[in-house]
Amino acid sequence: TMKISSMPLLAGMLAATMTLSAWAEAPAADAPAAAATASDAPLQQVRDKFFSTWEAHGNFYAVDPKKLLFQGSFEGMMFTEDGGGLMDGADIVCAVTQEFDLTSNATQAVGKCSIDVSDDDTIYARFDCEGQPGMCDGEFTLVGGTGIFANISGGGNYRSRTQLAELAAQLGSNAVVGSAEGIAVWSSVKTCLK
């Protein structure tokens, strides 16, 4: 079991989020919710930027002489950049498959996530990313939800920083990751609620 500190990584990613372009939040609708019917209710658009520190748990498998596959989970808490919004403080769990090519130093990952805002309100999302060791850039898509998020749609940019690639090279094949830390940033987020 290896624990990797993410404090320098966290500080760097927080600085990076300050330089990314953010969308302004849309103003609230002027009409009271009770006056609108389901058919004429406007789409509520929420634009924001989120970050999450997370902990990875899982296994590395040798799938080729120079390729390792990580299967496991990323678990953490999402925060909005400005400290507000529906998803600020939500718990996030992602089932992740990530491949590491030890020859080309390339990586690609797919994650399927649940973002738990409350016991009744959950958002389901997916991310796809690729990159070099320590950095995975891509997109995420909101695929559905429950409660107030039942009709959610949208997505944005996704960036993950982790030391899993370095850990893969150190541990080698067929190793268990008890705990490794990282950070993710979601930027240019556009969320539509009906």
mmCIF file with all atom_site columns, C-alpha atoms in Angstrom:
data_model
loop_
_atom_site.group_PDB
_atom_site.id
_atom_site.type_symbol
_atom_site.label_atom_id
_atom_site.label_alt_id
_atom_site.label_comp_id
_atom_site.label_asym_id
_atom_site.label_entity_id
_atom_site.label_seq_id
_atom_site.pdbx_PDB_ins_code
_atom_site.Cartn_x
_atom_site.Cartn_y
_atom_site.Cartn_z
_atom_site.occupancy
_atom_site.B_iso_or_equiv
_atom_site.pdbx_formal_charge
_atom_site.auth_seq_id
_atom_site.auth_comp_id
_atom_site.auth_asym_id
_atom_site.auth_atom_id
_atom_site.pdbx_PDB_model_num
ATOM 1   C CA . THR A 1 1   ? 0.000   0.000  0.000   1.00 0.00 ? 1   THR A CA 1
ATOM 2   C CA . MET A 1 2   ? 1.455   3.337  -1.043  1.00 0.00 ? 2   MET A CA 1
ATOM 3   C CA . LYS A 1 3   ? 0.103   6.786  -0.055  1.00 0.00 ? 3   LYS A CA 1
ATOM 4   C CA . ILE A 1 4   ? 1.076   9.679  -2.306  1.00 0.00 ? 4   ILE A CA 1
ATOM 5   C CA . SER A 1 5   ? 0.756   13.248 -1.025  1.00 0.00 ? 5   SER A CA 1
ATOM 6   C CA . SER A 1 6   ? -1.230  15.585 -3.255  1.00 0.00 ? 6   SER A CA 1
ATOM 7   C CA . MET A 1 7   ? -0.601  18.934 -1.513  1.00 0.00 ? 7   MET A CA 1
ATOM 8   C CA . PRO A 1 8   ? 1.893   20.313 -4.130  1.00 0.00 ? 8   PRO A CA 1
ATOM 9   C CA . LEU A 1 9   ? -0.348  18.855 -6.846  1.00 0.00 ? 9   LEU A CA 1
ATOM 10  C CA . LEU A 1 10  ? -3.427  20.472 -5.283  1.00 0.00 ? 10  LEU A CA 1
ATOM 11  C CA . ALA A 1 11  ? -1.748  23.877 -5.043  1.00 0.00 ? 11  ALA A CA 1
ATOM 12  C CA . GLY A 1 12  ? -0.691  23.721 -8.699  1.00 0.00 ? 12  GLY A CA 1
ATOM 13  C CA . MET A 1 13  ? -4.138  22.699 -9.927  1.00 0.00 ? 13  MET A CA 1
ATOM 14  C CA . LEU A 1 14  ? -5.888  25.369 -7.853  1.00 0.00 ? 14  LEU A CA 1
ATOM 15  C CA . ALA A 1 15  ? -3.619  27.966 -9.455  1.00 0.00 ? 15  ALA A CA 1
ATOM 16  C CA . ALA A 1 16  ? -4.386  26.499 -12.878 1.00 0.00 ? 16  ALA A CA 1
ATOM 17  C CA . THR A 1 17  ? -8.133  26.725 -12.304 1.00 0.00 ? 17  THR A CA 1
ATOM 18  C CA . MET A 1 18  ? -7.814  30.439 -11.704 1.00 0.00 ? 18  MET A CA 1
ATOM 19  C CA . THR A 1 19  ? -6.402  30.899 -15.221 1.00 0.00 ? 19  THR A CA 1
ATOM 20  C CA . LEU A 1 20  ? -9.009  28.791 -17.056 1.00 0.00 ? 20  LEU A CA 1
ATOM 21  C CA . SER A 1 21  ? -11.888 30.626 -18.727 1.00 0.00 ? 21  SER A CA 1
ATOM 22  C CA . ALA A 1 22  ? -15.115 30.359 -16.724 1.00 0.00 ? 22  ALA A CA 1
ATOM 23  C CA . TRP A 1 23  ? -18.710 30.851 -17.771 1.00 0.00 ? 23  TRP A CA 1
ATOM 24  C CA . ALA A 1 24  ? -20.865 33.337 -15.860 1.00 0.00 ? 24  ALA A CA 1
ATOM 25  C CA . GLU A 1 25  ? -23.881 31.844 -14.122 1.00 0.00 ? 25  GLU A CA 1
ATOM 26  C CA . ALA A 1 26  ? -27.176 32.499 -15.869 1.00 0.00 ? 26  ALA A CA 1
ATOM 27  C CA . PRO A 1 27  ? -29.588 34.800 -14.029 1.00 0.00 ? 27  PRO A CA 1
ATOM 28  C CA . ALA A 1 28  ? -32.542 33.256 -12.246 1.00 0.00 ? 28  ALA A CA 1
ATOM 29  C CA . ALA A 1 29  ? -35.888 33.221 -14.062 1.00 0.00 ? 29  ALA A CA 1
ATOM 30  C CA . ASP A 1 30  ? -38.126 36.223 -13.284 1.00 0.00 ? 30  ASP A CA 1
ATOM 31  C CA . ALA A 1 31  ? -41.400 34.231 -13.136 1.00 0.00 ? 31  ALA A CA 1
ATOM 32  C CA . PRO A 1 32  ? -42.204 32.219 -10.010 1.00 0.00 ? 32  PRO A CA 1
ATOM 33  C CA . ALA A 1 33  ? -41.893 28.462 -10.456 1.00 0.00 ? 33  ALA A CA 1
ATOM 34  C CA . ALA A 1 34  ? -45.553 27.912 -9.488  1.00 0.00 ? 34  ALA A CA 1
ATOM 35  C CA . ALA A 1 35  ? -46.754 30.084 -12.405 1.00 0.00 ? 35  ALA A CA 1
ATOM 36  C CA . ALA A 1 36  ? -44.957 27.989 -15.027 1.00 0.00 ? 36  ALA A CA 1
ATOM 37  C CA . THR A 1 37  ? -46.276 24.700 -16.316 1.00 0.00 ? 37  THR A CA 1
ATOM 38  C CA . ALA A 1 38  ? -44.034 21.750 -17.140 1.00 0.00 ? 38  ALA A CA 1
ATOM 39  C CA . SER A 1 39  ? -44.404 22.360 -20.884 1.00 0.00 ? 39  SER A CA 1
ATOM 40  C CA . ASP A 1 40  ? -43.458 26.062 -20.834 1.00 0.00 ? 40  ASP A CA 1
ATOM 41  C CA . ALA A 1 41  ? -40.877 26.005 -18.047 1.00 0.00 ? 41  ALA A CA 1
ATOM 42  C CA . PRO A 1 42  ? -37.578 27.396 -19.320 1.00 0.00 ? 42  PRO A CA 1
ATOM 43  C CA . LEU A 1 43  ? -34.406 25.372 -19.301 1.00 0.00 ? 43  LEU A CA 1
ATOM 44  C CA . GLN A 1 44  ? -32.270 26.507 -16.424 1.00 0.00 ? 44  GLN A CA 1
ATOM 45  C CA . GLN A 1 45  ? -28.649 26.787 -17.501 1.00 0.00 ? 45  GLN A CA 1
ATOM 46  C CA . VAL A 1 46  ? -25.961 26.676 -14.861 1.00 0.00 ? 46  VAL A CA 1
ATOM 47  C CA . ARG A 1 47  ? -22.391 27.328 -15.866 1.00 0.00 ? 47  ARG A CA 1
ATOM 48  C CA . ASP A 1 48  ? -19.601 26.764 -13.443 1.00 0.00 ? 48  ASP A CA 1
ATOM 49  C CA . LYS A 1 49  ? -16.151 25.399 -12.769 1.00 0.00 ? 49  LYS A CA 1
ATOM 50  C CA . PHE A 1 50  ? -15.522 22.557 -10.319 1.00 0.00 ? 50  PHE A CA 1
ATOM 51  C CA . PHE A 1 51  ? -12.544 20.829 -8.810  1.00 0.00 ? 51  PHE A CA 1
ATOM 52  C CA . SER A 1 52  ? -12.201 17.707 -6.758  1.00 0.00 ? 52  SER A CA 1
ATOM 53  C CA . THR A 1 53  ? -9.477  16.076 -4.759  1.00 0.00 ? 53  THR A CA 1
ATOM 54  C CA . TRP A 1 54  ? -9.877  12.334 -4.796  1.00 0.00 ? 54  TRP A CA 1
ATOM 55  C CA . GLU A 1 55  ? -8.358  9.088  -3.657  1.00 0.00 ? 55  GLU A CA 1
ATOM 56  C CA . ALA A 1 56  ? -7.803  6.183  -6.042  1.00 0.00 ? 56  ALA A CA 1
ATOM 57  C CA . HIS A 1 57  ? -8.206  2.526  -5.099  1.00 0.00 ? 57  HIS A CA 1
ATOM 58  C CA . GLY A 1 58  ? -7.843  -0.411 -7.441  1.00 0.00 ? 58  GLY A CA 1
ATOM 59  C CA . ASN A 1 59  ? -5.572  -2.820 -9.260  1.00 0.00 ? 59  ASN A CA 1
ATOM 60  C CA . PHE A 1 60  ? -2.949  -2.701 -11.999 1.00 0.00 ? 60  PHE A CA 1
ATOM 61  C CA . TYR A 1 61  ? -2.925  -5.545 -14.514 1.00 0.00 ? 61  TYR A CA 1
ATOM 62  C CA . ALA A 1 62  ? -0.329  -6.386 -17.155 1.00 0.00 ? 62  ALA A CA 1
ATOM 63  C CA . VAL A 1 63  ? -2.261  -6.514 -20.450 1.00 0.00 ? 63  VAL A CA 1
ATOM 64  C CA . ASP A 1 64  ? 0.749   -6.355 -22.791 1.00 0.00 ? 64  ASP A CA 1
ATOM 65  C CA . PRO A 1 65  ? 4.531   -6.505 -22.266 1.00 0.00 ? 65  PRO A CA 1
ATOM 66  C CA . LYS A 1 66  ? 4.632   -2.686 -22.124 1.00 0.00 ? 66  LYS A CA 1
ATOM 67  C CA . LYS A 1 67  ? 1.068   -1.811 -21.091 1.00 0.00 ? 67  LYS A CA 1
ATOM 68  C CA . LEU A 1 68  ? -0.635  -1.728 -17.719 1.00 0.00 ? 68  LEU A CA 1
ATOM 69  C CA . LEU A 1 69  ? -4.338  -1.383 -17.071 1.00 0.00 ? 69  LEU A CA 1
ATOM 70  C CA . PHE A 1 70  ? -5.701  0.262  -13.925 1.00 0.00 ? 70  PHE A CA 1
ATOM 71  C CA . GLN A 1 71  ? -9.217  -0.698 -12.867 1.00 0.00 ? 71  GLN A CA 1
ATOM 72  C CA . GLY A 1 72  ? -10.620 0.892  -9.777  1.00 0.00 ? 72  GLY A CA 1
ATOM 73  C CA . SER A 1 73  ? -12.337 3.944  -8.376  1.00 0.00 ? 73  SER A CA 1
ATOM 74  C CA . PHE A 1 74  ? -11.726 7.617  -7.781  1.00 0.00 ? 74  PHE A CA 1
ATOM 75  C CA . GLU A 1 75  ? -13.596 8.926  -4.750  1.00 0.00 ? 75  GLU A CA 1
ATOM 76  C CA . GLY A 1 76  ? -13.783 12.468 -3.421  1.00 0.00 ? 76  GLY A CA 1
ATOM 77  C CA . MET A 1 77  ? -15.776 15.657 -3.022  1.00 0.00 ? 77  MET A CA 1
ATOM 78  C CA . MET A 1 78  ? -16.593 18.287 -5.667  1.00 0.00 ? 78  MET A CA 1
ATOM 79  C CA . PHE A 1 79  ? -16.252 21.990 -4.991  1.00 0.00 ? 79  PHE A CA 1
ATOM 80  C CA . THR A 1 80  ? -17.317 24.928 -7.123  1.00 0.00 ? 80  THR A CA 1
ATOM 81  C CA . GLU A 1 81  ? -14.795 27.662 -7.773  1.00 0.00 ? 81  GLU A CA 1
ATOM 82  C CA . ASP A 1 82  ? -16.995 30.351 -6.188  1.00 0.00 ? 82  ASP A CA 1
ATOM 83  C CA . GLY A 1 83  ? -18.280 28.212 -3.303  1.00 0.00 ? 83  GLY A CA 1
ATOM 84  C CA . GLY A 1 84  ? -21.916 28.148 -4.419  1.00 0.00 ? 84  GLY A CA 1
ATOM 85  C CA . GLY A 1 85  ? -24.281 26.199 -6.610  1.00 0.00 ? 85  GLY A CA 1
ATOM 86  C CA . LEU A 1 86  ? -26.138 22.922 -6.343  1.00 0.00 ? 86  LEU A CA 1
ATOM 87  C CA . MET A 1 87  ? -23.114 20.661 -6.717  1.00 0.00 ? 87  MET A CA 1
ATOM 88  C CA . ASP A 1 88  ? -20.792 22.390 -4.240  1.00 0.00 ? 88  ASP A CA 1
ATOM 89  C CA . GLY A 1 89  ? -19.765 19.830 -1.620  1.00 0.00 ? 89  GLY A CA 1
ATOM 90  C CA . ALA A 1 90  ? -21.250 16.854 -3.493  1.00 0.00 ? 90  ALA A CA 1
ATOM 91  C CA . ASP A 1 91  ? -19.685 13.412 -3.090  1.00 0.00 ? 91  ASP A CA 1
ATOM 92  C CA . ILE A 1 92  ? -18.300 11.907 -6.298  1.00 0.00 ? 92  ILE A CA 1
ATOM 93  C CA . VAL A 1 93  ? -17.387 8.299  -7.048  1.00 0.00 ? 93  VAL A CA 1
ATOM 94  C CA . CYS A 1 94  ? -16.079 7.235  -10.463 1.00 0.00 ? 94  CYS A CA 1
ATOM 95  C CA . ALA A 1 95  ? -15.504 3.680  -11.676 1.00 0.00 ? 95  ALA A CA 1
ATOM 96  C CA . VAL A 1 96  ? -12.363 4.091  -13.823 1.00 0.00 ? 96  VAL A CA 1
ATOM 97  C CA . THR A 1 97  ? -10.451 2.089  -16.398 1.00 0.00 ? 97  THR A CA 1
ATOM 98  C CA . GLN A 1 98  ? -7.107  3.654  -17.351 1.00 0.00 ? 98  GLN A CA 1
ATOM 99  C CA . GLU A 1 99  ? -4.435  2.228  -19.650 1.00 0.00 ? 99  GLU A CA 1
ATOM 100 C CA . PHE A 1 100 ? -0.756  3.155  -19.419 1.00 0.00 ? 100 PHE A CA 1
ATOM 101 C CA . ASP A 1 101 ? 1.616   2.591  -22.343 1.00 0.00 ? 101 ASP A CA 1
ATOM 102 C CA . LEU A 1 102 ? 5.034   2.366  -20.702 1.00 0.00 ? 102 LEU A CA 1
ATOM 103 C CA . THR A 1 103 ? 6.840   2.706  -24.062 1.00 0.00 ? 103 THR A CA 1
ATOM 104 C CA . SER A 1 104 ? 5.190   5.872  -25.390 1.00 0.00 ? 104 SER A CA 1
ATOM 105 C CA . ASN A 1 105 ? 4.302   7.297  -21.946 1.00 0.00 ? 105 ASN A CA 1
ATOM 106 C CA . ALA A 1 106 ? 0.723   7.740  -23.136 1.00 0.00 ? 106 ALA A CA 1
ATOM 107 C CA . THR A 1 107 ? -2.404  7.195  -21.100 1.00 0.00 ? 107 THR A CA 1
ATOM 108 C CA . GLN A 1 108 ? -6.126  7.079  -21.769 1.00 0.00 ? 108 GLN A CA 1
ATOM 109 C CA . ALA A 1 109 ? -9.006  6.696  -19.347 1.00 0.00 ? 109 ALA A CA 1
ATOM 110 C CA . VAL A 1 110 ? -12.771 6.258  -19.171 1.00 0.00 ? 110 VAL A CA 1
ATOM 111 C CA . GLY A 1 111 ? -14.755 6.921  -16.018 1.00 0.00 ? 111 GLY A CA 1
ATOM 112 C CA . LYS A 1 112 ? -18.414 6.551  -15.123 1.00 0.00 ? 112 LYS A CA 1
ATOM 113 C CA . CYS A 1 113 ? -19.388 8.654  -12.140 1.00 0.00 ? 113 CYS A CA 1
ATOM 114 C CA . SER A 1 114 ? -22.163 9.304  -9.664  1.00 0.00 ? 114 SER A CA 1
ATOM 115 C CA . ILE A 1 115 ? -22.298 12.746 -8.061  1.00 0.00 ? 115 ILE A CA 1
ATOM 116 C CA . ASP A 1 116 ? -24.405 12.559 -4.914  1.00 0.00 ? 116 ASP A CA 1
ATOM 117 C CA . VAL A 1 117 ? -25.840 15.962 -3.970  1.00 0.00 ? 117 VAL A CA 1
ATOM 118 C CA . SER A 1 118 ? -28.318 14.491 -1.465  1.00 0.00 ? 118 SER A CA 1
ATOM 119 C CA . ASP A 1 119 ? -29.943 11.137 -0.719  1.00 0.00 ? 119 ASP A CA 1
ATOM 120 C CA . ASP A 1 120 ? -32.560 11.805 -3.421  1.00 0.00 ? 120 ASP A CA 1
ATOM 121 C CA . ASP A 1 121 ? -30.581 13.914 -5.912  1.00 0.00 ? 121 ASP A CA 1
ATOM 122 C CA . THR A 1 122 ? -27.805 12.240 -7.900  1.00 0.00 ? 122 THR A CA 1
ATOM 123 C CA . ILE A 1 123 ? -26.122 13.132 -11.192 1.00 0.00 ? 123 ILE A CA 1
ATOM 124 C CA . TYR A 1 124 ? -24.599 10.478 -13.457 1.00 0.00 ? 124 TYR A CA 1
ATOM 125 C CA . ALA A 1 125 ? -21.689 11.453 -15.692 1.00 0.00 ? 125 ALA A CA 1
ATOM 126 C CA . ARG A 1 126 ? -18.968 10.026 -17.902 1.00 0.00 ? 126 ARG A CA 1
ATOM 127 C CA . PHE A 1 127 ? -15.477 11.263 -18.702 1.00 0.00 ? 127 PHE A CA 1
ATOM 128 C CA . ASP A 1 128 ? -13.051 10.292 -21.460 1.00 0.00 ? 128 ASP A CA 1
ATOM 129 C CA . CYS A 1 129 ? -9.486  11.600 -21.450 1.00 0.00 ? 129 CYS A CA 1
ATOM 130 C CA . GLU A 1 130 ? -5.994  10.949 -22.780 1.00 0.00 ? 130 GLU A CA 1
ATOM 131 C CA . GLY A 1 131 ? -2.558  12.389 -22.224 1.00 0.00 ? 131 GLY A CA 1
ATOM 132 C CA . GLN A 1 132 ? 0.886   11.842 -20.829 1.00 0.00 ? 132 GLN A CA 1
ATOM 133 C CA . PRO A 1 133 ? 1.938   10.588 -17.376 1.00 0.00 ? 133 PRO A CA 1
ATOM 134 C CA . GLY A 1 134 ? 0.367   12.664 -14.659 1.00 0.00 ? 134 GLY A CA 1
ATOM 135 C CA . MET A 1 135 ? -2.089  14.538 -16.899 1.00 0.00 ? 135 MET A CA 1
ATOM 136 C CA . CYS A 1 136 ? -5.245  13.369 -18.643 1.00 0.00 ? 136 CYS A CA 1
ATOM 137 C CA . ASP A 1 137 ? -7.300  15.878 -20.681 1.00 0.00 ? 137 ASP A CA 1
ATOM 138 C CA . GLY A 1 138 ? -10.704 15.294 -22.217 1.00 0.00 ? 138 GLY A CA 1
ATOM 139 C CA . GLU A 1 139 ? -14.417 15.827 -21.874 1.00 0.00 ? 139 GLU A CA 1
ATOM 140 C CA . PHE A 1 140 ? -17.183 14.814 -19.550 1.00 0.00 ? 140 PHE A CA 1
ATOM 141 C CA . THR A 1 141 ? -20.854 14.386 -20.255 1.00 0.00 ? 141 THR A CA 1
ATOM 142 C CA . LEU A 1 142 ? -23.808 14.489 -17.879 1.00 0.00 ? 142 LEU A CA 1
ATOM 143 C CA . VAL A 1 143 ? -25.852 11.419 -18.805 1.00 0.00 ? 143 VAL A CA 1
ATOM 144 C CA . GLY A 1 144 ? -28.790 11.564 -16.379 1.00 0.00 ? 144 GLY A CA 1
ATOM 145 C CA . GLY A 1 145 ? -29.853 11.828 -12.798 1.00 0.00 ? 145 GLY A CA 1
ATOM 146 C CA . THR A 1 146 ? -32.463 11.413 -10.102 1.00 0.00 ? 146 THR A CA 1
ATOM 147 C CA . GLY A 1 147 ? -34.633 13.844 -8.135  1.00 0.00 ? 147 GLY A CA 1
ATOM 148 C CA . ILE A 1 148 ? -34.109 17.451 -9.229  1.00 0.00 ? 148 ILE A CA 1
ATOM 149 C CA . PHE A 1 149 ? -31.510 16.203 -11.739 1.00 0.00 ? 149 PHE A CA 1
ATOM 150 C CA . ALA A 1 150 ? -33.843 13.745 -13.510 1.00 0.00 ? 150 ALA A CA 1
ATOM 151 C CA . ASN A 1 151 ? -33.688 15.738 -16.777 1.00 0.00 ? 151 ASN A CA 1
ATOM 152 C CA . ILE A 1 152 ? -30.113 17.005 -16.534 1.00 0.00 ? 152 ILE A CA 1
ATOM 153 C CA . SER A 1 153 ? -27.910 17.324 -19.600 1.00 0.00 ? 153 SER A CA 1
ATOM 154 C CA . GLY A 1 154 ? -24.688 19.086 -20.479 1.00 0.00 ? 154 GLY A CA 1
ATOM 155 C CA . GLY A 1 155 ? -20.987 18.692 -19.884 1.00 0.00 ? 155 GLY A CA 1
ATOM 156 C CA . GLY A 1 156 ? -17.658 20.406 -20.297 1.00 0.00 ? 156 GLY A CA 1
ATOM 157 C CA . ASN A 1 157 ? -13.897 19.993 -20.203 1.00 0.00 ? 157 ASN A CA 1
ATOM 158 C CA . TYR A 1 158 ? -12.182 17.541 -17.872 1.00 0.00 ? 158 TYR A CA 1
ATOM 159 C CA . ARG A 1 159 ? -8.584  17.473 -16.633 1.00 0.00 ? 159 ARG A CA 1
ATOM 160 C CA . SER A 1 160 ? -7.160  14.991 -14.163 1.00 0.00 ? 160 SER A CA 1
ATOM 161 C CA . ARG A 1 161 ? -3.796  15.140 -12.424 1.00 0.00 ? 161 ARG A CA 1
ATOM 162 C CA . THR A 1 162 ? -2.513  12.001 -10.771 1.00 0.00 ? 162 THR A CA 1
ATOM 163 C CA . GLN A 1 163 ? 0.629   10.112 -9.966  1.00 0.00 ? 163 GLN A CA 1
ATOM 164 C CA . LEU A 1 164 ? -0.891  6.796  -11.041 1.00 0.00 ? 164 LEU A CA 1
ATOM 165 C CA . ALA A 1 165 ? 1.439   6.588  -14.078 1.00 0.00 ? 165 ALA A CA 1
ATOM 166 C CA . GLU A 1 166 ? 4.535   6.929  -11.909 1.00 0.00 ? 166 GLU A CA 1
ATOM 167 C CA . LEU A 1 167 ? 3.029   4.462  -9.462  1.00 0.00 ? 167 LEU A CA 1
ATOM 168 C CA . ALA A 1 168 ? 2.363   2.021  -12.312 1.00 0.00 ? 168 ALA A CA 1
ATOM 169 C CA . ALA A 1 169 ? 6.017   2.176  -13.382 1.00 0.00 ? 169 ALA A CA 1
ATOM 170 C CA . GLN A 1 170 ? 7.186   1.613  -9.786  1.00 0.00 ? 170 GLN A CA 1
ATOM 171 C CA . LEU A 1 171 ? 4.776   -1.174 -8.871  1.00 0.00 ? 171 LEU A CA 1
ATOM 172 C CA . GLY A 1 172 ? 4.826   -3.054 -12.152 1.00 0.00 ? 172 GLY A CA 1
ATOM 173 C CA . SER A 1 173 ? 2.208   -5.576 -13.150 1.00 0.00 ? 173 SER A CA 1
ATOM 174 C CA . ASN A 1 174 ? -0.581  -7.118 -11.114 1.00 0.00 ? 174 ASN A CA 1
ATOM 175 C CA . ALA A 1 175 ? -0.290  -4.776 -8.145  1.00 0.00 ? 175 ALA A CA 1
ATOM 176 C CA . VAL A 1 176 ? -2.924  -3.453 -5.762  1.00 0.00 ? 176 VAL A CA 1
ATOM 177 C CA . VAL A 1 177 ? -3.237  0.296  -5.155  1.00 0.00 ? 177 VAL A CA 1
ATOM 178 C CA . GLY A 1 178 ? -4.374  0.794  -1.594  1.00 0.00 ? 178 GLY A CA 1
ATOM 179 C CA . SER A 1 179 ? -4.484  4.574  -1.873  1.00 0.00 ? 179 SER A CA 1
ATOM 180 C CA . ALA A 1 180 ? -3.186  7.173  -4.333  1.00 0.00 ? 180 ALA A CA 1
ATOM 181 C CA . GLU A 1 181 ? -4.282  10.784 -4.430  1.00 0.00 ? 181 GLU A CA 1
ATOM 182 C CA . GLY A 1 182 ? -5.023  13.186 -7.257  1.00 0.00 ? 182 GLY A CA 1
ATOM 183 C CA . ILE A 1 183 ? -7.152  16.088 -8.405  1.00 0.00 ? 183 ILE A CA 1
ATOM 184 C CA . ALA A 1 184 ? -9.650  16.744 -11.191 1.00 0.00 ? 184 ALA A CA 1
ATOM 185 C CA . VAL A 1 185 ? -10.841 20.027 -12.699 1.00 0.00 ? 185 VAL A CA 1
ATOM 186 C CA . TRP A 1 186 ? -14.068 20.458 -14.670 1.00 0.00 ? 186 TRP A CA 1
ATOM 187 C CA . SER A 1 187 ? -14.106 23.741 -16.621 1.00 0.00 ? 187 SER A CA 1
ATOM 188 C CA . SER A 1 188 ? -16.455 25.470 -19.067 1.00 0.00 ? 188 SER A CA 1
ATOM 189 C CA . VAL A 1 189 ? -19.291 23.484 -17.532 1.00 0.00 ? 189 VAL A CA 1
ATOM 190 C CA . LYS A 1 190 ? -22.732 23.919 -19.057 1.00 0.00 ? 190 LYS A CA 1
ATOM 191 C CA . THR A 1 191 ? -25.600 22.232 -17.235 1.00 0.00 ? 191 THR A CA 1
ATOM 192 C CA . CYS A 1 192 ? -29.232 22.321 -18.330 1.00 0.00 ? 192 CYS A CA 1
ATOM 193 C CA . LEU A 1 193 ? -32.099 21.421 -15.997 1.00 0.00 ? 193 LEU A CA 1
ATOM 194 C CA . LYS A 1 194 ? -35.694 21.245 -17.281 1.00 0.00 ? 194 LYS A CA 1
#
